[in-house]
């Protein structure tokens, strides 16, 4: 009922919200065979991360957010009045406004944090095939 509030800070701006999604690839996930796209311009070859912030998650807002998530269109998600997106970001910081907030990576819960910093190190992973 009362999700933890956080502040996202990037070079492109600062916004407060209840959920932050950080992507370096597209799509965000799948629902069956349907891709769910949340952040615009996310991709492994971009050399940046894209972020989306849900500013409020009220019972009045969520019925209009969920259909956009299932539309497979990040642009449609980003046009919602309670969502703000950031693209082409090299680093970002998410800070709790009170206590801690839960963090997931690739769907796995990794713990509670007061602050998390995200960044990019282009071409730092060597892949052998």
PDB file of C-alpha atoms in Angstrom:
ATOM      1  CA  UNK A   1       0.000   0.000   0.000  1.00  0.00           C
ATOM      2  CA  UNK A   2       2.868   2.393   0.733  1.00  0.00           C
ATOM      3  CA  UNK A   3       5.826   1.597  -1.499  1.00  0.00           C
ATOM      4  CA  UNK A   4       9.191   3.047  -0.505  1.00  0.00           C
ATOM      5  CA  UNK A   5       9.886   6.382  -2.204  1.00  0.00           C
ATOM      6  CA  UNK A   6      13.176   6.875  -4.007  1.00  0.00           C
ATOM      7  CA  UNK A   7      15.013   9.650  -5.833  1.00  0.00           C
ATOM      8  CA  UNK A   8      16.692   9.005  -9.181  1.00  0.00           C
ATOM      9  CA  UNK A   9      19.549  11.326 -10.105  1.00  0.00           C
ATOM     10  CA  UNK A  10      21.153  11.423 -13.559  1.00  0.00           C
ATOM     11  CA  UNK A  11      22.972  14.050 -15.609  1.00  0.00           C
ATOM     12  CA  UNK A  12      19.680  14.480 -17.472  1.00  0.00           C
ATOM     13  CA  UNK A  13      17.658  15.277 -14.347  1.00  0.00           C
ATOM     14  CA  UNK A  14      16.249  14.198 -11.008  1.00  0.00           C
ATOM     15  CA  UNK A  15      12.855  12.673 -10.263  1.00  0.00           C
ATOM     16  CA  UNK A  16      11.191  11.008  -7.283  1.00  0.00           C
ATOM     17  CA  UNK A  17       9.066   7.902  -7.535  1.00  0.00           C
ATOM     18  CA  UNK A  18       8.184   4.446  -6.236  1.00  0.00           C
ATOM     19  CA  UNK A  19       9.777   2.208  -8.884  1.00  0.00           C
ATOM     20  CA  UNK A  20      12.874   2.577 -11.059  1.00  0.00           C
ATOM     21  CA  UNK A  21      13.592   0.236 -13.960  1.00  0.00           C
ATOM     22  CA  UNK A  22      17.111   0.255 -15.398  1.00  0.00           C
ATOM     23  CA  UNK A  23      17.785  -1.420 -18.753  1.00  0.00           C
ATOM     24  CA  UNK A  24      20.801  -2.023 -20.932  1.00  0.00           C
ATOM     25  CA  UNK A  25      18.929  -4.316 -23.311  1.00  0.00           C
ATOM     26  CA  UNK A  26      15.550  -4.675 -24.968  1.00  0.00           C
ATOM     27  CA  UNK A  27      12.999  -6.021 -24.201  1.00  0.00           C
ATOM     28  CA  UNK A  28      12.740  -5.691 -20.414  1.00  0.00           C
ATOM     29  CA  UNK A  29      11.197  -9.174 -20.123  1.00  0.00           C
ATOM     30  CA  UNK A  30       8.617 -11.441 -21.722  1.00  0.00           C
ATOM     31  CA  UNK A  31       5.083 -12.398 -20.766  1.00  0.00           C
ATOM     32  CA  UNK A  32       4.866 -15.736 -22.522  1.00  0.00           C
ATOM     33  CA  UNK A  33       5.983 -14.880 -26.040  1.00  0.00           C
ATOM     34  CA  UNK A  34       5.006 -11.221 -25.760  1.00  0.00           C
ATOM     35  CA  UNK A  35       7.941  -8.825 -25.216  1.00  0.00           C
ATOM     36  CA  UNK A  36       7.411  -6.189 -22.532  1.00  0.00           C
ATOM     37  CA  UNK A  37       9.178  -2.974 -23.450  1.00  0.00           C
ATOM     38  CA  UNK A  38       9.541  -0.306 -20.766  1.00  0.00           C
ATOM     39  CA  UNK A  39      12.569   1.898 -21.512  1.00  0.00           C
ATOM     40  CA  UNK A  40      13.160   3.577 -24.851  1.00  0.00           C
ATOM     41  CA  UNK A  41      16.486   3.273 -26.680  1.00  0.00           C
ATOM     42  CA  UNK A  42      17.758   0.425 -24.507  1.00  0.00           C
ATOM     43  CA  UNK A  43      20.241  -1.926 -26.130  1.00  0.00           C
ATOM     44  CA  UNK A  44      23.511  -3.713 -25.537  1.00  0.00           C
ATOM     45  CA  UNK A  45      25.223  -1.774 -28.335  1.00  0.00           C
ATOM     46  CA  UNK A  46      24.161   1.716 -27.176  1.00  0.00           C
ATOM     47  CA  UNK A  47      26.963   2.181 -24.629  1.00  0.00           C
ATOM     48  CA  UNK A  48      24.410   3.614 -22.202  1.00  0.00           C
ATOM     49  CA  UNK A  49      21.539   2.670 -19.939  1.00  0.00           C
ATOM     50  CA  UNK A  50      17.908   3.713 -20.100  1.00  0.00           C
ATOM     51  CA  UNK A  51      15.750   4.263 -17.026  1.00  0.00           C
ATOM     52  CA  UNK A  52      12.053   4.560 -16.321  1.00  0.00           C
ATOM     53  CA  UNK A  53      10.541   5.922 -13.113  1.00  0.00           C
ATOM     54  CA  UNK A  54       7.011   5.270 -11.943  1.00  0.00           C
ATOM     55  CA  UNK A  55       6.247   8.380  -9.920  1.00  0.00           C
ATOM     56  CA  UNK A  56       3.070   7.096  -8.225  1.00  0.00           C
ATOM     57  CA  UNK A  57       1.377   3.708  -8.006  1.00  0.00           C
ATOM     58  CA  UNK A  58      -2.158   4.465  -6.833  1.00  0.00           C
ATOM     59  CA  UNK A  59      -5.247   2.373  -7.474  1.00  0.00           C
ATOM     60  CA  UNK A  60      -6.302   5.078  -9.922  1.00  0.00           C
ATOM     61  CA  UNK A  61      -3.026   5.063 -11.880  1.00  0.00           C
ATOM     62  CA  UNK A  62      -2.200   1.351 -12.153  1.00  0.00           C
ATOM     63  CA  UNK A  63      -5.186   0.360 -14.344  1.00  0.00           C
ATOM     64  CA  UNK A  64      -3.851   2.776 -16.966  1.00  0.00           C
ATOM     65  CA  UNK A  65      -0.183   1.749 -16.586  1.00  0.00           C
ATOM     66  CA  UNK A  66      -0.599  -2.027 -16.922  1.00  0.00           C
ATOM     67  CA  UNK A  67      -2.178  -2.068 -20.419  1.00  0.00           C
ATOM     68  CA  UNK A  68       0.672   0.114 -21.663  1.00  0.00           C
ATOM     69  CA  UNK A  69       3.197  -2.425 -20.343  1.00  0.00           C
ATOM     70  CA  UNK A  70       1.490  -5.160 -22.347  1.00  0.00           C
ATOM     71  CA  UNK A  71       1.378  -3.048 -25.522  1.00  0.00           C
ATOM     72  CA  UNK A  72       4.995  -4.024 -26.411  1.00  0.00           C
ATOM     73  CA  UNK A  73       5.669  -0.324 -27.013  1.00  0.00           C
ATOM     74  CA  UNK A  74       8.121   1.541 -24.802  1.00  0.00           C
ATOM     75  CA  UNK A  75       6.921   4.805 -26.358  1.00  0.00           C
ATOM     76  CA  UNK A  76       3.381   4.105 -25.184  1.00  0.00           C
ATOM     77  CA  UNK A  77       4.638   3.324 -21.657  1.00  0.00           C
ATOM     78  CA  UNK A  78       6.685   6.535 -21.591  1.00  0.00           C
ATOM     79  CA  UNK A  79       3.685   8.696 -22.523  1.00  0.00           C
ATOM     80  CA  UNK A  80       1.871   7.896 -19.260  1.00  0.00           C
ATOM     81  CA  UNK A  81       1.557  10.940 -16.977  1.00  0.00           C
ATOM     82  CA  UNK A  82       3.069   9.084 -13.986  1.00  0.00           C
ATOM     83  CA  UNK A  83       6.098   7.786 -15.880  1.00  0.00           C
ATOM     84  CA  UNK A  84       9.306   9.607 -16.682  1.00  0.00           C
ATOM     85  CA  UNK A  85      12.044   8.128 -18.830  1.00  0.00           C
ATOM     86  CA  UNK A  86      15.737   8.821 -19.318  1.00  0.00           C
ATOM     87  CA  UNK A  87      17.800   7.551 -22.259  1.00  0.00           C
ATOM     88  CA  UNK A  88      21.485   7.706 -23.141  1.00  0.00           C
ATOM     89  CA  UNK A  89      22.538   7.726 -19.468  1.00  0.00           C
ATOM     90  CA  UNK A  90      26.095   6.784 -18.474  1.00  0.00           C
ATOM     91  CA  UNK A  91      25.522   6.750 -14.717  1.00  0.00           C
ATOM     92  CA  UNK A  92      22.619   7.106 -12.298  1.00  0.00           C
ATOM     93  CA  UNK A  93      22.018   6.996  -8.567  1.00  0.00           C
ATOM     94  CA  UNK A  94      18.863   5.797  -6.817  1.00  0.00           C
ATOM     95  CA  UNK A  95      18.537   6.888  -3.172  1.00  0.00           C
ATOM     96  CA  UNK A  96      15.888   5.974  -0.628  1.00  0.00           C
ATOM     97  CA  UNK A  97      13.905   8.877   0.786  1.00  0.00           C
ATOM     98  CA  UNK A  98      13.216   6.905   3.994  1.00  0.00           C
ATOM     99  CA  UNK A  99      14.872   3.647   5.051  1.00  0.00           C
ATOM    100  CA  UNK A 100      15.702   1.076   2.398  1.00  0.00           C
ATOM    101  CA  UNK A 101      14.184  -0.243  -0.828  1.00  0.00           C
ATOM    102  CA  UNK A 102      14.257  -3.731  -2.396  1.00  0.00           C
ATOM    103  CA  UNK A 103      16.447  -4.341  -5.456  1.00  0.00           C
ATOM    104  CA  UNK A 104      16.111  -7.039  -8.113  1.00  0.00           C
ATOM    105  CA  UNK A 105      18.602  -7.919 -10.835  1.00  0.00           C
ATOM    106  CA  UNK A 106      17.261  -9.960 -13.754  1.00  0.00           C
ATOM    107  CA  UNK A 107      14.240 -10.859 -11.615  1.00  0.00           C
ATOM    108  CA  UNK A 108      16.290 -12.058  -8.639  1.00  0.00           C
ATOM    109  CA  UNK A 109      15.975 -10.248  -5.305  1.00  0.00           C
ATOM    110  CA  UNK A 110      19.445  -9.200  -4.119  1.00  0.00           C
ATOM    111  CA  UNK A 111      18.567  -7.305  -0.928  1.00  0.00           C
ATOM    112  CA  UNK A 112      17.525  -4.002   0.606  1.00  0.00           C
ATOM    113  CA  UNK A 113      19.581  -0.868  -0.026  1.00  0.00           C
ATOM    114  CA  UNK A 114      19.635   2.794   0.949  1.00  0.00           C
ATOM    115  CA  UNK A 115      21.387   3.721  -2.298  1.00  0.00           C
ATOM    116  CA  UNK A 116      22.334   2.031  -5.578  1.00  0.00           C
ATOM    117  CA  UNK A 117      24.582   3.428  -8.307  1.00  0.00           C
ATOM    118  CA  UNK A 118      24.351   2.267 -11.917  1.00  0.00           C
ATOM    119  CA  UNK A 119      26.952   2.841 -14.590  1.00  0.00           C
ATOM    120  CA  UNK A 120      28.268   1.735 -17.950  1.00  0.00           C
ATOM    121  CA  UNK A 121      31.621   0.319 -18.962  1.00  0.00           C
ATOM    122  CA  UNK A 122      31.324  -0.060 -22.755  1.00  0.00           C
ATOM    123  CA  UNK A 123      33.031  -3.075 -24.302  1.00  0.00           C
ATOM    124  CA  UNK A 124      34.307  -4.298 -20.923  1.00  0.00           C
ATOM    125  CA  UNK A 125      32.890  -7.827 -21.266  1.00  0.00           C
ATOM    126  CA  UNK A 126      34.791 -10.170 -23.519  1.00  0.00           C
ATOM    127  CA  UNK A 127      32.616 -12.819 -25.163  1.00  0.00           C
ATOM    128  CA  UNK A 128      34.190 -15.914 -26.708  1.00  0.00           C
ATOM    129  CA  UNK A 129      32.059 -17.942 -29.078  1.00  0.00           C
TER     130      UNK A 129
END
